[in-house]
Amino acid sequence: MFKVLNLHGVTKEPNLEEWTCRAESSDLLHEPVRIALVGKYTCLSDSYLSVLKALLHASVDCQKKLVVDWIPASNLESATAKENPDAFKAAWKLLKGADGVLVPGGFGDRGVQGKIIAAKYARENRIPFLGICLGMQIAVIEFARSVLGVQDANSTEFEPHTKSPYIIFMPEGSKTHMGGTMRLGSRRTYFQTKECKSAKLYGCKSFIDERHRHRYEVNPDLVARLENAGLSFTGKDETGQRMEIVELPNHPYFIGAQFHPEFKSRPGKPSPLFLGFIGAACGQLDAVLQRSSIVDNGLSKGVINDISAVKTYRTRTATRTTYRSAEYVYGSCNGLHF
Ligand SMILES: NC(=O)CC[C@H](N)C(=O)O
């Protein structure tokens, strides 16, 4: 191919050393980190492929062996306890054994109640939680129901005429013109404070660009109520009307994102929110947070090979050390900006 295109002058041998080291070291990982993935399409693992890969990138970075426990959300619901007690028991056993709970994106109302139960379990038991897109909306509904006491809090996606619309349809374009109402692609998120976990994980940047795929959003008119009760919207769009990141500051790790951080995760460049989640699930969150902010300080001073930016890979034959370059941590594919 290169010959045909006469590209010989610009090609060079690929440098696979970092890749090989990572592959070898990940083959040797044995200490598990167990993640409960509470979703609707759990028998179709390809539906969550990007989420699985993002979990893997972060687990390898934390030197843990990823174990994903698939939990069909509706099996956590009390109706299943009556109809299929074995499935109910199995689902709860997995949830209770998890180091972290992840509720991914999704559409439609099947399994929503089970996802709300999973978010409640993680919030009340201080288990690391990551909610993505629908998962973030679920976390907000759960908080409104349990903490604010608004029993009928809901999304207009599931109950169009709900009296307590905590999640509403917010098209960017016309409300009446059908078609193209999905908010898609790269959008900017501005951090509201640098003192939150998500901002620290992204290297204390003032804004990031991440990918979106949704129609519904947190109702901006109810944000103040949620915030007064302890939920913190730490990332918003440029208008301040669209909530992008939500956190529970007093929880070890409880974060929801309206965007899909998994889409920009890469081997060797894990998504910051996934890295924080896996770090929290295996007791390494402080180290991960420290690494993110120290690397940032080092870079802003022009220092790249600061000791904090060094990663050691254990391989079959030797212990090799690689240096995280600016590209490693700040490659634009991770949504990060100087
Ligand atoms: N990708 C998603 O999770 C979408 C969430 C929700 N169904 C919405 O459209 O807003």
Short mmCIF file of C-alpha atoms and ligand atoms in Angstrom, two decimals:
data_model
loop_
_atom_site.label_atom_id
_atom_site.label_comp_id
_atom_site.label_asym_id
_atom_site.label_seq_id
_atom_site.Cartn_x
_atom_site.Cartn_y
_atom_site.Cartn_z
CA MET A 1 0.00 0.00 0.00
CA PHE A 2 2.78 2.40 0.97
CA LYS A 3 4.63 1.47 -2.25
CA VAL A 4 1.58 2.15 -4.39
CA LEU A 5 1.00 5.48 -2.74
CA ASN A 6 4.72 6.27 -2.78
CA LEU A 7 4.66 7.01 0.95
CA HIS A 8 7.94 5.33 1.83
CA GLY A 9 9.58 8.63 2.66
CA VAL A 10 7.11 9.41 5.44
CA THR A 11 6.65 5.99 7.05
CA LYS A 12 8.66 4.73 9.96
CA GLU A 13 8.64 1.62 12.11
CA PRO A 14 5.83 1.86 14.63
CA ASN A 15 7.00 2.15 18.21
CA LEU A 16 5.01 -0.56 19.95
CA GLU A 17 6.95 -0.65 23.19
CA GLU A 18 4.40 1.11 25.37
CA TRP A 19 1.59 -0.92 23.82
CA THR A 20 3.43 -4.23 24.34
CA CYS A 21 4.27 -3.37 27.95
CA ARG A 22 0.66 -2.52 28.67
CA ALA A 23 -0.63 -5.70 27.02
CA GLU A 24 1.85 -7.86 28.92
CA SER A 25 1.16 -6.23 32.26
CA SER A 26 -2.61 -6.41 31.80
CA ASP A 27 -2.32 -10.16 31.13
CA LEU A 28 -0.73 -10.54 34.55
CA LEU A 29 -3.34 -8.64 36.54
CA HIS A 30 -5.13 -10.83 39.05
CA GLU A 31 -6.54 -8.65 41.85
CA PRO A 32 -10.15 -8.10 40.83
CA VAL A 33 -12.24 -4.96 40.81
CA ARG A 34 -15.92 -5.95 40.58
CA ILE A 35 -18.25 -3.61 38.76
CA ALA A 36 -22.01 -4.13 38.69
CA LEU A 37 -23.37 -2.96 35.35
CA VAL A 38 -27.08 -2.38 35.87
CA GLY A 39 -28.74 -2.11 32.49
CA LYS A 40 -31.44 -3.22 30.17
CA TYR A 41 -29.55 -5.01 27.42
CA THR A 42 -27.32 -7.11 29.70
CA CYS A 43 -27.60 -10.19 27.47
CA LEU A 44 -26.25 -8.15 24.54
CA SER A 45 -22.84 -7.11 25.81
CA ASP A 46 -22.03 -5.38 22.51
CA SER A 47 -24.68 -2.79 23.37
CA TYR A 48 -22.33 -1.56 26.07
CA LEU A 49 -19.04 -2.15 24.25
CA SER A 50 -17.65 1.38 24.71
CA VAL A 51 -18.54 1.29 28.41
CA LEU A 52 -16.81 -2.08 28.82
CA LYS A 53 -13.68 -0.85 27.04
CA ALA A 54 -13.60 2.33 29.11
CA LEU A 55 -13.87 0.24 32.30
CA LEU A 56 -11.03 -1.93 31.05
CA HIS A 57 -8.76 1.04 30.21
CA ALA A 58 -9.27 2.43 33.71
CA SER A 59 -8.82 -0.95 35.44
CA VAL A 60 -5.53 -1.61 33.64
CA ASP A 61 -4.37 1.85 34.68
CA CYS A 62 -5.16 0.98 38.32
CA GLN A 63 -3.51 -2.44 37.84
CA LYS A 64 -6.69 -4.37 38.64
CA LYS A 65 -8.39 -7.20 36.80
CA LEU A 66 -11.81 -6.03 35.66
CA VAL A 67 -14.76 -8.25 36.54
CA VAL A 68 -18.10 -7.04 35.22
CA ASP A 69 -21.23 -8.41 36.85
CA TRP A 70 -24.18 -7.90 34.54
CA ILE A 71 -27.39 -7.15 36.38
CA PRO A 72 -30.63 -6.92 34.41
CA ALA A 73 -32.14 -3.85 36.09
CA SER A 74 -35.66 -5.24 36.36
CA ASN A 75 -34.37 -8.22 38.38
CA LEU A 76 -33.72 -5.83 41.30
CA GLU A 77 -37.38 -4.80 41.38
CA SER A 78 -39.82 -6.20 43.96
CA ALA A 79 -42.10 -7.54 41.19
CA THR A 80 -39.29 -9.96 40.25
CA ALA A 81 -39.09 -11.14 43.90
CA LYS A 82 -42.57 -12.60 43.39
CA GLU A 83 -42.33 -13.73 39.76
CA ASN A 84 -38.79 -15.10 39.76
CA PRO A 85 -37.28 -15.19 43.28
CA ASP A 86 -34.05 -16.85 42.09
CA ALA A 87 -33.33 -14.10 39.58
CA PHE A 88 -34.13 -11.48 42.25
CA LYS A 89 -31.77 -13.12 44.76
CA ALA A 90 -28.99 -13.50 42.17
CA ALA A 91 -29.28 -9.83 41.13
CA TRP A 92 -29.08 -8.59 44.72
CA LYS A 93 -26.16 -10.88 45.50
CA LEU A 94 -24.21 -9.37 42.62
CA LEU A 95 -25.15 -5.80 43.58
CA LYS A 96 -24.10 -6.37 47.20
CA GLY A 97 -20.78 -7.88 46.12
CA ALA A 98 -19.85 -4.98 43.84
CA ASP A 99 -16.97 -2.57 44.42
CA GLY A 100 -18.69 -0.07 42.14
CA VAL A 101 -22.10 0.37 40.50
CA LEU A 102 -22.49 1.70 36.96
CA VAL A 103 -25.80 2.67 35.36
CA PRO A 104 -25.20 3.25 31.64
CA GLY A 105 -27.19 5.14 29.02
CA GLY A 106 -30.50 3.90 27.72
CA PHE A 107 -33.93 4.74 26.35
CA GLY A 108 -37.47 3.84 27.38
CA ASP A 109 -38.92 2.91 30.75
CA ARG A 110 -38.26 -0.83 31.06
CA GLY A 111 -35.96 -1.46 34.03
CA VAL A 112 -36.00 2.18 35.18
CA GLN A 113 -37.25 1.26 38.63
CA GLY A 114 -34.41 -1.27 39.04
CA LYS A 115 -31.85 1.36 37.99
CA ILE A 116 -33.30 3.77 40.58
CA ILE A 117 -32.97 1.03 43.22
CA ALA A 118 -29.31 0.47 42.22
CA ALA A 119 -28.52 4.21 42.43
CA LYS A 120 -30.21 4.39 45.85
CA TYR A 121 -28.25 1.38 47.06
CA ALA A 122 -24.94 2.95 45.94
CA ARG A 123 -25.79 6.36 47.43
CA GLU A 124 -26.94 5.03 50.79
CA ASN A 125 -24.17 2.45 51.16
CA ARG A 126 -21.42 4.79 49.96
CA ILE A 127 -20.48 2.47 47.09
CA PRO A 128 -18.76 4.23 44.14
CA PHE A 129 -21.34 5.09 41.49
CA LEU A 130 -21.07 6.28 37.91
CA GLY A 131 -24.23 7.23 36.02
CA ILE A 132 -23.96 7.87 32.31
CA CYS A 133 -26.59 9.88 30.44
CA LEU A 134 -29.79 8.03 31.46
CA GLY A 135 -27.75 6.87 34.48
CA MET A 136 -27.26 10.50 35.53
CA GLN A 137 -30.96 11.26 35.04
CA ILE A 138 -31.80 8.19 37.17
CA ALA A 139 -29.50 9.44 39.96
CA VAL A 140 -31.28 12.80 39.97
CA ILE A 141 -34.76 11.21 40.06
CA GLU A 142 -33.65 8.89 42.88
CA PHE A 143 -32.28 11.84 44.88
CA ALA A 144 -35.48 13.84 44.38
CA ARG A 145 -37.62 10.90 45.51
CA SER A 146 -35.55 9.75 48.48
CA VAL A 147 -33.90 12.92 49.77
CA LEU A 148 -36.37 15.65 48.77
CA GLY A 149 -39.29 13.30 49.45
CA VAL A 150 -40.88 13.97 46.04
CA GLN A 151 -42.28 10.45 45.60
CA ASP A 152 -43.52 11.04 42.07
CA ALA A 153 -40.37 12.73 40.73
CA ASN A 154 -39.87 11.44 37.21
CA SER A 155 -38.70 12.06 33.65
CA THR A 156 -41.19 13.14 31.02
CA GLU A 157 -39.63 10.39 28.90
CA PHE A 158 -41.26 7.79 31.19
CA GLU A 159 -44.31 9.77 32.32
CA PRO A 160 -45.10 12.61 29.89
CA HIS A 161 -47.61 14.31 32.22
CA THR A 162 -45.80 13.85 35.52
CA LYS A 163 -46.50 16.58 38.09
CA SER A 164 -42.87 16.46 39.20
CA PRO A 165 -40.81 16.68 36.00
CA TYR A 166 -37.22 16.55 37.28
CA ILE A 167 -36.04 15.44 33.83
CA ILE A 168 -37.56 17.15 30.80
CA PHE A 169 -37.32 17.28 27.02
CA MET A 170 -35.02 20.15 26.07
CA PRO A 171 -34.41 20.19 22.32
CA GLU A 172 -31.69 22.53 21.11
CA GLY A 173 -33.71 23.41 18.02
CA SER A 174 -37.43 23.69 17.43
CA LYS A 175 -39.84 21.89 19.80
CA THR A 176 -42.38 21.34 17.05
CA HIS A 177 -40.19 20.48 14.08
CA MET A 178 -39.92 16.68 14.17
CA GLY A 179 -36.68 14.89 13.46
CA GLY A 180 -33.16 15.73 14.54
CA THR A 181 -34.21 16.53 18.11
CA MET A 182 -31.44 14.43 19.62
CA ARG A 183 -28.60 16.49 21.15
CA LEU A 184 -25.68 14.79 19.47
CA GLY A 185 -21.91 14.99 19.28
CA SER A 186 -19.30 17.12 20.94
CA ARG A 187 -20.51 19.81 23.34
CA ARG A 188 -18.64 21.90 25.87
CA THR A 189 -18.95 21.50 29.64
CA TYR A 190 -17.76 24.27 31.97
CA PHE A 191 -16.74 23.31 35.50
CA GLN A 192 -18.52 25.41 38.12
CA THR A 193 -15.73 24.87 40.67
CA LYS A 194 -12.24 23.41 40.67
CA GLU A 195 -12.86 21.89 44.09
CA CYS A 196 -14.96 18.97 42.85
CA LYS A 197 -13.78 15.47 42.00
CA SER A 198 -14.67 15.67 38.32
CA ALA A 199 -12.72 18.91 37.73
CA LYS A 200 -9.71 17.43 39.52
CA LEU A 201 -9.93 14.23 37.48
CA TYR A 202 -9.88 16.29 34.27
CA GLY A 203 -6.75 18.09 35.49
CA CYS A 204 -8.46 21.23 36.88
CA LYS A 205 -9.34 22.54 33.43
CA SER A 206 -12.04 25.19 33.16
CA PHE A 207 -13.86 23.30 30.40
CA ILE A 208 -13.90 20.00 28.53
CA ASP A 209 -15.52 18.72 25.33
CA GLU A 210 -17.32 15.38 25.49
CA ARG A 211 -19.76 13.54 23.26
CA HIS A 212 -23.54 13.56 23.72
CA ARG A 213 -26.53 11.50 22.62
CA HIS A 214 -29.72 12.42 24.41
CA ARG A 215 -33.02 14.31 24.30
CA TYR A 216 -33.90 14.75 27.97
CA GLU A 217 -32.12 16.81 30.63
CA VAL A 218 -32.30 17.90 34.25
CA ASN A 219 -35.07 20.49 34.62
CA PRO A 220 -33.16 23.77 35.17
CA ASP A 221 -36.07 25.17 37.22
CA LEU A 222 -35.55 22.48 39.87
CA VAL A 223 -31.77 22.67 40.11
CA ALA A 224 -31.76 25.07 43.07
CA ARG A 225 -33.99 22.68 45.07
CA LEU A 226 -31.70 19.76 44.35
CA GLU A 227 -28.60 21.79 45.19
CA ASN A 228 -30.06 23.05 48.46
CA ALA A 229 -30.54 19.41 49.46
CA GLY A 230 -26.88 18.55 48.78
CA LEU A 231 -26.63 17.53 45.13
CA SER A 232 -24.00 19.51 43.27
CA PHE A 233 -24.12 20.33 39.55
CA THR A 234 -20.42 20.77 38.96
CA GLY A 235 -20.49 20.92 35.16
CA LYS A 236 -22.90 22.95 32.98
CA ASP A 237 -23.05 24.10 29.37
CA GLU A 238 -22.18 27.67 28.33
CA THR A 239 -25.73 28.89 29.06
CA GLY A 240 -25.75 27.44 32.57
CA GLN A 241 -29.14 25.87 31.70
CA ARG A 242 -28.03 22.37 30.76
CA MET A 243 -26.62 20.22 33.57
CA GLU A 244 -23.67 18.16 32.39
CA ILE A 245 -22.11 16.71 35.58
CA VAL A 246 -23.67 15.99 38.93
CA GLU A 247 -21.84 14.95 42.10
CA LEU A 248 -22.58 14.14 45.70
CA PRO A 249 -19.73 15.91 47.49
CA ASN A 250 -20.14 13.94 50.72
CA HIS A 251 -20.01 10.53 49.06
CA PRO A 252 -16.75 8.67 48.33
CA TYR A 253 -17.56 8.75 44.58
CA PHE A 254 -21.01 9.48 43.22
CA ILE A 255 -20.89 11.11 39.79
CA GLY A 256 -23.31 11.34 36.90
CA ALA A 257 -22.56 12.75 33.46
CA GLN A 258 -25.09 13.76 30.83
CA PHE A 259 -22.41 13.06 28.19
CA HIS A 260 -20.78 9.75 27.33
CA PRO A 261 -17.22 9.79 28.68
CA GLU A 262 -16.70 6.23 27.40
CA PHE A 263 -16.59 7.42 23.78
CA LYS A 264 -13.26 9.18 24.26
CA SER A 265 -11.56 6.59 26.44
CA ARG A 266 -8.56 4.83 24.89
CA PRO A 267 -6.06 2.18 26.03
CA GLY A 268 -3.39 4.15 27.85
CA LYS A 269 -5.65 7.24 27.98
CA PRO A 270 -8.53 6.20 30.23
CA SER A 271 -11.48 8.52 30.53
CA PRO A 272 -11.02 10.66 33.67
CA LEU A 273 -14.49 9.85 35.09
CA PHE A 274 -13.95 6.11 34.54
CA LEU A 275 -10.48 6.35 36.09
CA GLY A 276 -11.91 8.07 39.17
CA PHE A 277 -14.69 5.48 39.37
CA ILE A 278 -12.38 2.47 39.17
CA GLY A 279 -9.87 4.23 41.45
CA ALA A 280 -12.62 4.71 44.06
CA ALA A 281 -13.81 1.12 43.62
CA CYS A 282 -10.37 -0.24 44.44
CA GLY A 283 -9.38 2.24 47.13
CA GLN A 284 -7.03 4.32 44.96
CA LEU A 285 -9.08 7.46 44.42
CA ASP A 286 -6.78 9.75 46.43
CA ALA A 287 -3.78 8.58 44.44
CA VAL A 288 -5.67 9.02 41.15
CA LEU A 289 -6.80 12.54 42.12
CA GLN A 290 -3.33 13.47 43.23
CA ARG A 291 -1.84 12.14 40.03
CA SER A 292 -4.32 14.10 37.91
CA SER A 293 -3.64 17.40 39.63
CA ILE A 294 0.13 16.94 40.04
CA VAL A 295 0.50 16.02 36.38
CA ASP A 296 -1.43 19.15 35.56
CA ASN A 297 0.85 21.31 37.71
CA GLY A 298 3.89 19.70 36.20
CA LEU A 299 2.67 20.38 32.70
CA SER A 300 1.71 23.94 33.37
CA LYS A 301 5.29 24.46 34.51
CA GLY A 302 6.49 22.72 31.38
CA VAL A 303 7.62 19.65 33.31
CA ILE A 304 6.55 16.39 31.72
CA ASN A 305 8.67 13.69 33.26
CA ASP A 306 7.85 14.61 36.83
CA ILE A 307 7.93 11.51 39.06
CA SER A 308 4.13 11.64 39.38
CA ALA A 309 3.85 11.17 35.64
CA VAL A 310 5.78 7.94 35.69
CA LYS A 311 3.96 4.67 35.28
CA THR A 312 5.55 1.33 35.99
CA TYR A 313 4.39 -1.72 34.08
CA ARG A 314 5.24 -5.15 35.41
CA THR A 315 5.88 -7.45 32.51
CA ARG A 316 6.68 -11.14 32.36
CA THR A 317 10.37 -10.47 31.98
CA ALA A 318 11.07 -7.25 33.75
CA THR A 319 9.70 -4.14 35.35
CA ARG A 320 9.59 -1.40 32.78
CA THR A 321 8.90 2.20 33.35
CA THR A 322 7.28 4.46 30.83
CA TYR A 323 6.84 8.19 31.03
CA ARG A 324 3.45 9.71 30.54
CA SER A 325 3.87 12.30 27.89
CA ALA A 326 1.67 15.35 27.58
CA GLU A 327 -0.18 13.44 24.85
CA TYR A 328 -0.75 10.52 27.25
CA VAL A 329 -2.72 12.59 29.66
CA TYR A 330 -3.90 15.53 27.64
CA GLY A 331 -4.54 14.10 24.20
CA SER A 332 -7.51 15.95 22.76
CA CYS A 333 -9.30 12.62 22.38
CA ASN A 334 -9.88 12.72 26.13
CA GLY A 335 -11.78 15.96 25.95
CA LEU A 336 -9.09 17.88 27.79
CA HIS A 337 -7.89 21.38 27.08
CA PHE A 338 -5.11 23.64 28.20
N1 LIG B 1 -28.15 8.07 25.74
C1 LIG B 1 -28.97 8.09 26.76
O1 LIG B 1 -28.75 7.50 27.81
C2 LIG B 1 -30.26 8.86 26.56
C3 LIG B 1 -30.99 9.11 27.86
C4 LIG B 1 -32.43 9.54 27.65
N2 LIG B 1 -33.19 8.47 27.07
C5 LIG B 1 -32.48 10.78 26.79
O2 LIG B 1 -32.83 10.70 25.63
O3 LIG B 1 -32.17 11.85 27.26
#
